[in-house]
Short mmCIF file of C-alpha atoms in Angstrom, two decimals:
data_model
loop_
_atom_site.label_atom_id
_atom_site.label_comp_id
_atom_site.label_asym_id
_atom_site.label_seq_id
_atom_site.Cartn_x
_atom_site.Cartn_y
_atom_site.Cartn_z
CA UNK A 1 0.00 0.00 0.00
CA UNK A 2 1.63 3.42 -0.76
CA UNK A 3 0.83 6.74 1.07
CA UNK A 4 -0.14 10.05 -0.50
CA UNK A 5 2.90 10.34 -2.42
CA UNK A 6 2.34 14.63 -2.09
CA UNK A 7 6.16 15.62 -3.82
CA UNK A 8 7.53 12.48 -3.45
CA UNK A 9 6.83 11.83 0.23
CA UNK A 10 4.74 8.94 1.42
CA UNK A 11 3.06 10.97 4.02
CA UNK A 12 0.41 14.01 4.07
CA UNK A 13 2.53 17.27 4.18
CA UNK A 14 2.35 20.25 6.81
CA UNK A 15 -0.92 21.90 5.03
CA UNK A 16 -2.63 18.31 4.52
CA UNK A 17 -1.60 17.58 8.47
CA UNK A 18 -3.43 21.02 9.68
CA UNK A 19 -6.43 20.29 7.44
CA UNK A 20 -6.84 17.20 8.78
CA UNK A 21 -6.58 18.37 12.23
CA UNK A 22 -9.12 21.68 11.93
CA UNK A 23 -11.21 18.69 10.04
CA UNK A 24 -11.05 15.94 13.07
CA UNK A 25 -11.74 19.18 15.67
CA UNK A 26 -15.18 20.05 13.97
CA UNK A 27 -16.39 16.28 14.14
CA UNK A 28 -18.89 15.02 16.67
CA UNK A 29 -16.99 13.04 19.68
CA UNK A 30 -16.63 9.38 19.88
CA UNK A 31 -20.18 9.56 22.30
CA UNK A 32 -22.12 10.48 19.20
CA UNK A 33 -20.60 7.77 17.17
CA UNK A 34 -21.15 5.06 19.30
CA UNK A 35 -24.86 6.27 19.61
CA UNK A 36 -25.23 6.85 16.43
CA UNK A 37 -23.60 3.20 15.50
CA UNK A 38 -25.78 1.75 18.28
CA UNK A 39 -29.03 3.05 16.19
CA UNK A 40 -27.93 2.33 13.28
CA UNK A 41 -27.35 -1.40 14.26
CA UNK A 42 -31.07 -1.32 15.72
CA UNK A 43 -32.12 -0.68 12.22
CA UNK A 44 -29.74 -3.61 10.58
CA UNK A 45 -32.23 -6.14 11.95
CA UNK A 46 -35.02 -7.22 10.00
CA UNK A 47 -37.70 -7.73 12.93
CA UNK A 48 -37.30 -4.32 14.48
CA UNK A 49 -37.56 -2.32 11.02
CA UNK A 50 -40.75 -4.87 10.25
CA UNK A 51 -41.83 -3.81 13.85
CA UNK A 52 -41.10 0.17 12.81
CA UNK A 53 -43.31 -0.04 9.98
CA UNK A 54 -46.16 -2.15 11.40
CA UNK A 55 -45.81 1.01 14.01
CA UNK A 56 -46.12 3.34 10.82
CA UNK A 57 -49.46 2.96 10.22
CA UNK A 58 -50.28 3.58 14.05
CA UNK A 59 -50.05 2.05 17.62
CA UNK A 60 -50.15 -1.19 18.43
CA UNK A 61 -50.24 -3.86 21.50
CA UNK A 62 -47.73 -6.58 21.94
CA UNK A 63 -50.18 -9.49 21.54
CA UNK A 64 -50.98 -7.32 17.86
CA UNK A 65 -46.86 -6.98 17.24
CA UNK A 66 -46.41 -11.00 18.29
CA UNK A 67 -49.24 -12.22 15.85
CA UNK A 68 -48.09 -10.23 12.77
CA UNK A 69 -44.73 -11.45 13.01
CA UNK A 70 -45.61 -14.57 15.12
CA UNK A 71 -42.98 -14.39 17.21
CA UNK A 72 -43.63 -15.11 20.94
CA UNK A 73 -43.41 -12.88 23.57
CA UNK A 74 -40.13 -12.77 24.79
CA UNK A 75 -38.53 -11.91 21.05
CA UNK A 76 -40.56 -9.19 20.42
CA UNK A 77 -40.27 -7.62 23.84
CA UNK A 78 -36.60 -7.58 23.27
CA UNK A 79 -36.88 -6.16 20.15
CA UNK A 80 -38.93 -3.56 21.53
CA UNK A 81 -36.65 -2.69 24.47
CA UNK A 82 -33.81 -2.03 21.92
CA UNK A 83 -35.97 0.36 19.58
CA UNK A 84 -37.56 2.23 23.22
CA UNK A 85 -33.75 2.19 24.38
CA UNK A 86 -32.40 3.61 21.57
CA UNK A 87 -35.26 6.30 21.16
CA UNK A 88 -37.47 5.05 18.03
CA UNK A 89 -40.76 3.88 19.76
CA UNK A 90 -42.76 4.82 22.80
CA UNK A 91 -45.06 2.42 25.21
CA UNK A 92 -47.74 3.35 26.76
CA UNK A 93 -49.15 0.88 29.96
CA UNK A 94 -52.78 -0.90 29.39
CA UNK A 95 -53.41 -3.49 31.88
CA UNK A 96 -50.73 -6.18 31.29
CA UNK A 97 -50.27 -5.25 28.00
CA UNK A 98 -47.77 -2.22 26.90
CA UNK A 99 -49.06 -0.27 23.44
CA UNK A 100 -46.12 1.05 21.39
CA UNK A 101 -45.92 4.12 18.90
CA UNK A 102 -43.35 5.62 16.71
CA UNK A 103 -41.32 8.82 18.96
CA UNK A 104 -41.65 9.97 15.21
CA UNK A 105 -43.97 8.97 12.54
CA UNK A 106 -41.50 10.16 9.95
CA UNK A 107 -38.70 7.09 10.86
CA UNK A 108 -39.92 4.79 8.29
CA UNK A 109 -39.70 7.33 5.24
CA UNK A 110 -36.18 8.35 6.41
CA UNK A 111 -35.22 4.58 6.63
CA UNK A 112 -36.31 4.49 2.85
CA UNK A 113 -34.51 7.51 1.94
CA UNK A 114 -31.17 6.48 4.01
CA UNK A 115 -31.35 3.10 2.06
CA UNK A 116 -32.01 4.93 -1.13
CA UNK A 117 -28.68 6.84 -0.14
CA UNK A 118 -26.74 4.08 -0.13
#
């Protein structure tokens, strides 16, 4: 592998070094990467964006989230615990049963356009 190769050097020169520096100072921290890599890896799993756009069309109970994808209990209340954690969904308390929401109802169109993106 060779480097830049800037005037015959193999590494970046003074004026590519202070770029890169005044360009690594105006990025996020390493907190906001790791969040936003935690989110993103929410979103790599096929139940929880199936669960994000059975949400899209309104709320819905557990029992309602476990029949669609007929799953038991215990996999989609995982599921759901990562999308609450992670700030996607909301639940709202019923009697033994929890309801869930979308925090936005806009997720599932930016999920289309991110893909889109790539």
């Amino acid at each position: 592998m060779t480097g830049c190769q800037i005037q015959g050097e193999d590494r970046p020169n003074e004026s590519q070094k202070k770029r890169i520096k005044e360009l690594m100072g105006s990025l996020p921290d390493d907190d906001h990467y790791e969040k936003y890599s935690g989110k993103l890896k929410a979103l790599s799993d096929a139940t929880r964006l199936k669960i994000l756009y059975l949400l899209s069309d309104g709320e819905l109970c557990v029992c309602e989230i476990m029949y669609a994808l007929d799953k038991p209990q215990s996999s989609i209340s995982h599921h759901l615990n990562i999308l609450k954690n992670l700030g996607f969904i909301k639940g709202r308390k019923e009697g033994v049963w929890i309801h869930y929401s979308l925090k936005n109802p806009e997720i599932t169109d930016t999920v289309e356009k991110l893909i889109e993106l790539i």
